[in-house]
């Protein structure tokens, strides 16, 4: 059998034609805050962390043999997100890190606060301006809107994806509701417009 990407022989690729080991309908993986940048993380995160996460996800996918999708809860592109579909970070920080098998299933995603910094959609009401919004293209995340739902009939479930970045300071009960603005507006190119959104 094939060795896992990390070198351990404990995980072999499961034959997709083999009957399932249990009666479950399928499985999915969840990942978040996996983005890595060699400049902003050089002091606190080792460069091999993202590849190790990707390797473990691939091992788990092979072991389970029935992964239907990945839930990606954001902060995918540190330190400031991506500027568009042509941003090279799609290749260097996602496609080159996460195996093609992992990217063969939808990555249902939401924005993390860092993902917005240079993304054009933070300064626009046009959803088509958003660098990470995409539907049906496995070269990118599956994110039809900031907030969306997706029925998964095979698993008899529904995914509800909600962008709650505006409430990231909601834990601080000393702040009024009005004071709970998206603090990362300070890092965008449209600071004033961002505060009003």
mmCIF file with all atom_site columns, C-alpha atoms in Angstrom, residues 70-172:
data_model
loop_
_atom_site.group_PDB
_atom_site.id
_atom_site.type_symbol
_atom_site.label_atom_id
_atom_site.label_alt_id
_atom_site.label_comp_id
_atom_site.label_asym_id
_atom_site.label_entity_id
_atom_site.label_seq_id
_atom_site.pdbx_PDB_ins_code
_atom_site.Cartn_x
_atom_site.Cartn_y
_atom_site.Cartn_z
_atom_site.occupancy
_atom_site.B_iso_or_equiv
_atom_site.pdbx_formal_charge
_atom_site.auth_seq_id
_atom_site.auth_comp_id
_atom_site.auth_asym_id
_atom_site.auth_atom_id
_atom_site.pdbx_PDB_model_num
ATOM 1   C CA . UNK A 1 70  ? -14.196 20.264 3.806   1.00 0.00 ? 70  UNK A CA 1
ATOM 2   C CA . UNK A 1 71  ? -15.493 23.050 6.055   1.00 0.00 ? 71  UNK A CA 1
ATOM 3   C CA . UNK A 1 72  ? -12.979 25.907 5.991   1.00 0.00 ? 72  UNK A CA 1
ATOM 4   C CA . UNK A 1 73  ? -13.702 28.471 8.711   1.00 0.00 ? 73  UNK A CA 1
ATOM 5   C CA . UNK A 1 74  ? -11.383 31.199 7.420   1.00 0.00 ? 74  UNK A CA 1
ATOM 6   C CA . UNK A 1 75  ? -8.089  32.983 7.954   1.00 0.00 ? 75  UNK A CA 1
ATOM 7   C CA . UNK A 1 76  ? -6.817  31.036 4.979   1.00 0.00 ? 76  UNK A CA 1
ATOM 8   C CA . UNK A 1 77  ? -4.431  33.612 3.532   1.00 0.00 ? 77  UNK A CA 1
ATOM 9   C CA . UNK A 1 78  ? -2.220  35.423 6.001   1.00 0.00 ? 78  UNK A CA 1
ATOM 10  C CA . UNK A 1 79  ? -1.493  38.153 6.590   1.00 0.00 ? 79  UNK A CA 1
ATOM 11  C CA . UNK A 1 80  ? -3.995  40.043 4.427   1.00 0.00 ? 80  UNK A CA 1
ATOM 12  C CA . UNK A 1 81  ? -6.040  37.726 2.218   1.00 0.00 ? 81  UNK A CA 1
ATOM 13  C CA . UNK A 1 82  ? -5.936  37.540 -1.577  1.00 0.00 ? 82  UNK A CA 1
ATOM 14  C CA . UNK A 1 83  ? -6.591  40.371 -4.036  1.00 0.00 ? 83  UNK A CA 1
ATOM 15  C CA . UNK A 1 84  ? -8.322  38.263 -6.704  1.00 0.00 ? 84  UNK A CA 1
ATOM 16  C CA . UNK A 1 85  ? -8.568  34.913 -8.482  1.00 0.00 ? 85  UNK A CA 1
ATOM 17  C CA . UNK A 1 86  ? -5.180  35.614 -10.091 1.00 0.00 ? 86  UNK A CA 1
ATOM 18  C CA . UNK A 1 87  ? -3.386  36.142 -6.784  1.00 0.00 ? 87  UNK A CA 1
ATOM 19  C CA . UNK A 1 88  ? -0.418  33.723 -6.695  1.00 0.00 ? 88  UNK A CA 1
ATOM 20  C CA . UNK A 1 89  ? -1.251  32.812 -3.081  1.00 0.00 ? 89  UNK A CA 1
ATOM 21  C CA . UNK A 1 90  ? -4.049  30.561 -4.371  1.00 0.00 ? 90  UNK A CA 1
ATOM 22  C CA . UNK A 1 91  ? -1.257  28.422 -5.812  1.00 0.00 ? 91  UNK A CA 1
ATOM 23  C CA . UNK A 1 92  ? 1.513   28.820 -3.228  1.00 0.00 ? 92  UNK A CA 1
ATOM 24  C CA . UNK A 1 93  ? -0.570  28.731 -0.041  1.00 0.00 ? 93  UNK A CA 1
ATOM 25  C CA . UNK A 1 94  ? -3.428  26.395 -1.014  1.00 0.00 ? 94  UNK A CA 1
ATOM 26  C CA . UNK A 1 95  ? -2.938  24.298 -4.174  1.00 0.00 ? 95  UNK A CA 1
ATOM 27  C CA . UNK A 1 96  ? 0.752   23.610 -3.504  1.00 0.00 ? 96  UNK A CA 1
ATOM 28  C CA . UNK A 1 97  ? 0.084   22.750 0.167   1.00 0.00 ? 97  UNK A CA 1
ATOM 29  C CA . UNK A 1 98  ? -3.159  20.731 0.039   1.00 0.00 ? 98  UNK A CA 1
ATOM 30  C CA . UNK A 1 99  ? -3.067  17.589 -2.110  1.00 0.00 ? 99  UNK A CA 1
ATOM 31  C CA . UNK A 1 100 ? -5.233  17.318 -5.209  1.00 0.00 ? 100 UNK A CA 1
ATOM 32  C CA . UNK A 1 101 ? -7.296  14.589 -3.501  1.00 0.00 ? 101 UNK A CA 1
ATOM 33  C CA . UNK A 1 102 ? -8.202  17.044 -0.718  1.00 0.00 ? 102 UNK A CA 1
ATOM 34  C CA . UNK A 1 103 ? -9.107  19.690 -3.285  1.00 0.00 ? 103 UNK A CA 1
ATOM 35  C CA . UNK A 1 104 ? -11.246 17.235 -5.277  1.00 0.00 ? 104 UNK A CA 1
ATOM 36  C CA . UNK A 1 105 ? -14.123 17.808 -2.834  1.00 0.00 ? 105 UNK A CA 1
ATOM 37  C CA . UNK A 1 106 ? -15.780 21.182 -2.179  1.00 0.00 ? 106 UNK A CA 1
ATOM 38  C CA . UNK A 1 107 ? -14.173 23.442 0.433   1.00 0.00 ? 107 UNK A CA 1
ATOM 39  C CA . UNK A 1 108 ? -17.222 25.242 1.867   1.00 0.00 ? 108 UNK A CA 1
ATOM 40  C CA . UNK A 1 109 ? -15.657 28.396 3.223   1.00 0.00 ? 109 UNK A CA 1
ATOM 41  C CA . UNK A 1 110 ? -16.201 31.681 5.003   1.00 0.00 ? 110 UNK A CA 1
ATOM 42  C CA . UNK A 1 111 ? -13.948 34.683 5.376   1.00 0.00 ? 111 UNK A CA 1
ATOM 43  C CA . UNK A 1 112 ? -11.753 35.126 8.427   1.00 0.00 ? 112 UNK A CA 1
ATOM 44  C CA . UNK A 1 113 ? -10.852 38.655 9.469   1.00 0.00 ? 113 UNK A CA 1
ATOM 45  C CA . UNK A 1 114 ? -7.387  38.420 7.862   1.00 0.00 ? 114 UNK A CA 1
ATOM 46  C CA . UNK A 1 115 ? -8.924  37.272 4.574   1.00 0.00 ? 115 UNK A CA 1
ATOM 47  C CA . UNK A 1 116 ? -10.634 40.637 4.104   1.00 0.00 ? 116 UNK A CA 1
ATOM 48  C CA . UNK A 1 117 ? -7.684  43.048 4.335   1.00 0.00 ? 117 UNK A CA 1
ATOM 49  C CA . UNK A 1 118 ? -6.876  43.317 0.598   1.00 0.00 ? 118 UNK A CA 1
ATOM 50  C CA . UNK A 1 119 ? -9.948  41.552 -0.774  1.00 0.00 ? 119 UNK A CA 1
ATOM 51  C CA . UNK A 1 120 ? -11.818 44.000 -3.041  1.00 0.00 ? 120 UNK A CA 1
ATOM 52  C CA . UNK A 1 121 ? -15.205 42.990 -1.615  1.00 0.00 ? 121 UNK A CA 1
ATOM 53  C CA . UNK A 1 122 ? -14.561 44.723 1.709   1.00 0.00 ? 122 UNK A CA 1
ATOM 54  C CA . UNK A 1 123 ? -14.845 48.007 -0.233  1.00 0.00 ? 123 UNK A CA 1
ATOM 55  C CA . UNK A 1 124 ? -17.726 47.036 -2.530  1.00 0.00 ? 124 UNK A CA 1
ATOM 56  C CA . UNK A 1 125 ? -21.330 45.916 -2.438  1.00 0.00 ? 125 UNK A CA 1
ATOM 57  C CA . UNK A 1 126 ? -20.720 43.800 -5.555  1.00 0.00 ? 126 UNK A CA 1
ATOM 58  C CA . UNK A 1 127 ? -20.375 40.160 -4.517  1.00 0.00 ? 127 UNK A CA 1
ATOM 59  C CA . UNK A 1 128 ? -18.613 39.467 -7.820  1.00 0.00 ? 128 UNK A CA 1
ATOM 60  C CA . UNK A 1 129 ? -15.737 41.685 -6.631  1.00 0.00 ? 129 UNK A CA 1
ATOM 61  C CA . UNK A 1 130 ? -14.898 39.217 -3.856  1.00 0.00 ? 130 UNK A CA 1
ATOM 62  C CA . UNK A 1 131 ? -11.648 37.306 -4.364  1.00 0.00 ? 131 UNK A CA 1
ATOM 63  C CA . UNK A 1 132 ? -12.776 34.196 -2.476  1.00 0.00 ? 132 UNK A CA 1
ATOM 64  C CA . UNK A 1 133 ? -16.406 34.027 -3.595  1.00 0.00 ? 133 UNK A CA 1
ATOM 65  C CA . UNK A 1 134 ? -16.751 31.218 -6.107  1.00 0.00 ? 134 UNK A CA 1
ATOM 66  C CA . UNK A 1 135 ? -19.135 28.420 -6.945  1.00 0.00 ? 135 UNK A CA 1
ATOM 67  C CA . UNK A 1 136 ? -18.502 25.133 -8.737  1.00 0.00 ? 136 UNK A CA 1
ATOM 68  C CA . UNK A 1 137 ? -14.797 25.687 -9.533  1.00 0.00 ? 137 UNK A CA 1
ATOM 69  C CA . UNK A 1 138 ? -12.492 23.295 -7.627  1.00 0.00 ? 138 UNK A CA 1
ATOM 70  C CA . UNK A 1 139 ? -9.555  25.673 -8.245  1.00 0.00 ? 139 UNK A CA 1
ATOM 71  C CA . UNK A 1 140 ? -11.093 27.897 -5.566  1.00 0.00 ? 140 UNK A CA 1
ATOM 72  C CA . UNK A 1 141 ? -13.179 27.599 -2.425  1.00 0.00 ? 141 UNK A CA 1
ATOM 73  C CA . UNK A 1 142 ? -16.913 26.932 -2.603  1.00 0.00 ? 142 UNK A CA 1
ATOM 74  C CA . UNK A 1 143 ? -18.349 30.175 -1.270  1.00 0.00 ? 143 UNK A CA 1
ATOM 75  C CA . UNK A 1 144 ? -21.351 31.466 -3.246  1.00 0.00 ? 144 UNK A CA 1
ATOM 76  C CA . UNK A 1 145 ? -21.755 34.467 -0.915  1.00 0.00 ? 145 UNK A CA 1
ATOM 77  C CA . UNK A 1 146 ? -20.489 35.832 2.417   1.00 0.00 ? 146 UNK A CA 1
ATOM 78  C CA . UNK A 1 147 ? -23.293 33.991 4.174   1.00 0.00 ? 147 UNK A CA 1
ATOM 79  C CA . UNK A 1 148 ? -24.939 30.981 2.542   1.00 0.00 ? 148 UNK A CA 1
ATOM 80  C CA . UNK A 1 149 ? -26.498 27.601 3.107   1.00 0.00 ? 149 UNK A CA 1
ATOM 81  C CA . UNK A 1 150 ? -25.994 24.384 1.226   1.00 0.00 ? 150 UNK A CA 1
ATOM 82  C CA . UNK A 1 151 ? -28.095 21.256 1.462   1.00 0.00 ? 151 UNK A CA 1
ATOM 83  C CA . UNK A 1 152 ? -26.130 18.001 1.481   1.00 0.00 ? 152 UNK A CA 1
ATOM 84  C CA . UNK A 1 153 ? -28.800 15.376 0.691   1.00 0.00 ? 153 UNK A CA 1
ATOM 85  C CA . UNK A 1 154 ? -26.337 12.433 0.844   1.00 0.00 ? 154 UNK A CA 1
ATOM 86  C CA . UNK A 1 155 ? -25.683 13.222 4.512   1.00 0.00 ? 155 UNK A CA 1
ATOM 87  C CA . UNK A 1 156 ? -29.199 14.495 5.260   1.00 0.00 ? 156 UNK A CA 1
ATOM 88  C CA . UNK A 1 157 ? -27.748 17.768 6.522   1.00 0.00 ? 157 UNK A CA 1
ATOM 89  C CA . UNK A 1 158 ? -27.475 21.427 5.709   1.00 0.00 ? 158 UNK A CA 1
ATOM 90  C CA . UNK A 1 159 ? -24.418 23.660 5.979   1.00 0.00 ? 159 UNK A CA 1
ATOM 91  C CA . UNK A 1 160 ? -25.116 27.158 7.246   1.00 0.00 ? 160 UNK A CA 1
ATOM 92  C CA . UNK A 1 161 ? -22.122 29.433 6.659   1.00 0.00 ? 161 UNK A CA 1
ATOM 93  C CA . UNK A 1 162 ? -22.267 32.822 8.344   1.00 0.00 ? 162 UNK A CA 1
ATOM 94  C CA . UNK A 1 163 ? -19.822 35.695 8.098   1.00 0.00 ? 163 UNK A CA 1
ATOM 95  C CA . UNK A 1 164 ? -19.651 37.030 11.647  1.00 0.00 ? 164 UNK A CA 1
ATOM 96  C CA . UNK A 1 165 ? -16.482 39.102 11.307  1.00 0.00 ? 165 UNK A CA 1
ATOM 97  C CA . UNK A 1 166 ? -18.400 42.274 12.155  1.00 0.00 ? 166 UNK A CA 1
ATOM 98  C CA . UNK A 1 167 ? -19.033 40.747 15.587  1.00 0.00 ? 167 UNK A CA 1
ATOM 99  C CA . UNK A 1 168 ? -15.508 39.595 16.346  1.00 0.00 ? 168 UNK A CA 1
ATOM 100 C CA . UNK A 1 169 ? -15.414 41.796 19.467  1.00 0.00 ? 169 UNK A CA 1
ATOM 101 C CA . UNK A 1 170 ? -18.878 40.655 20.550  1.00 0.00 ? 170 UNK A CA 1
ATOM 102 C CA . UNK A 1 171 ? -17.381 38.855 23.543  1.00 0.00 ? 171 UNK A CA 1
ATOM 103 C CA . UNK A 1 172 ? -16.533 42.249 25.071  1.00 0.00 ? 172 UNK A CA 1
#
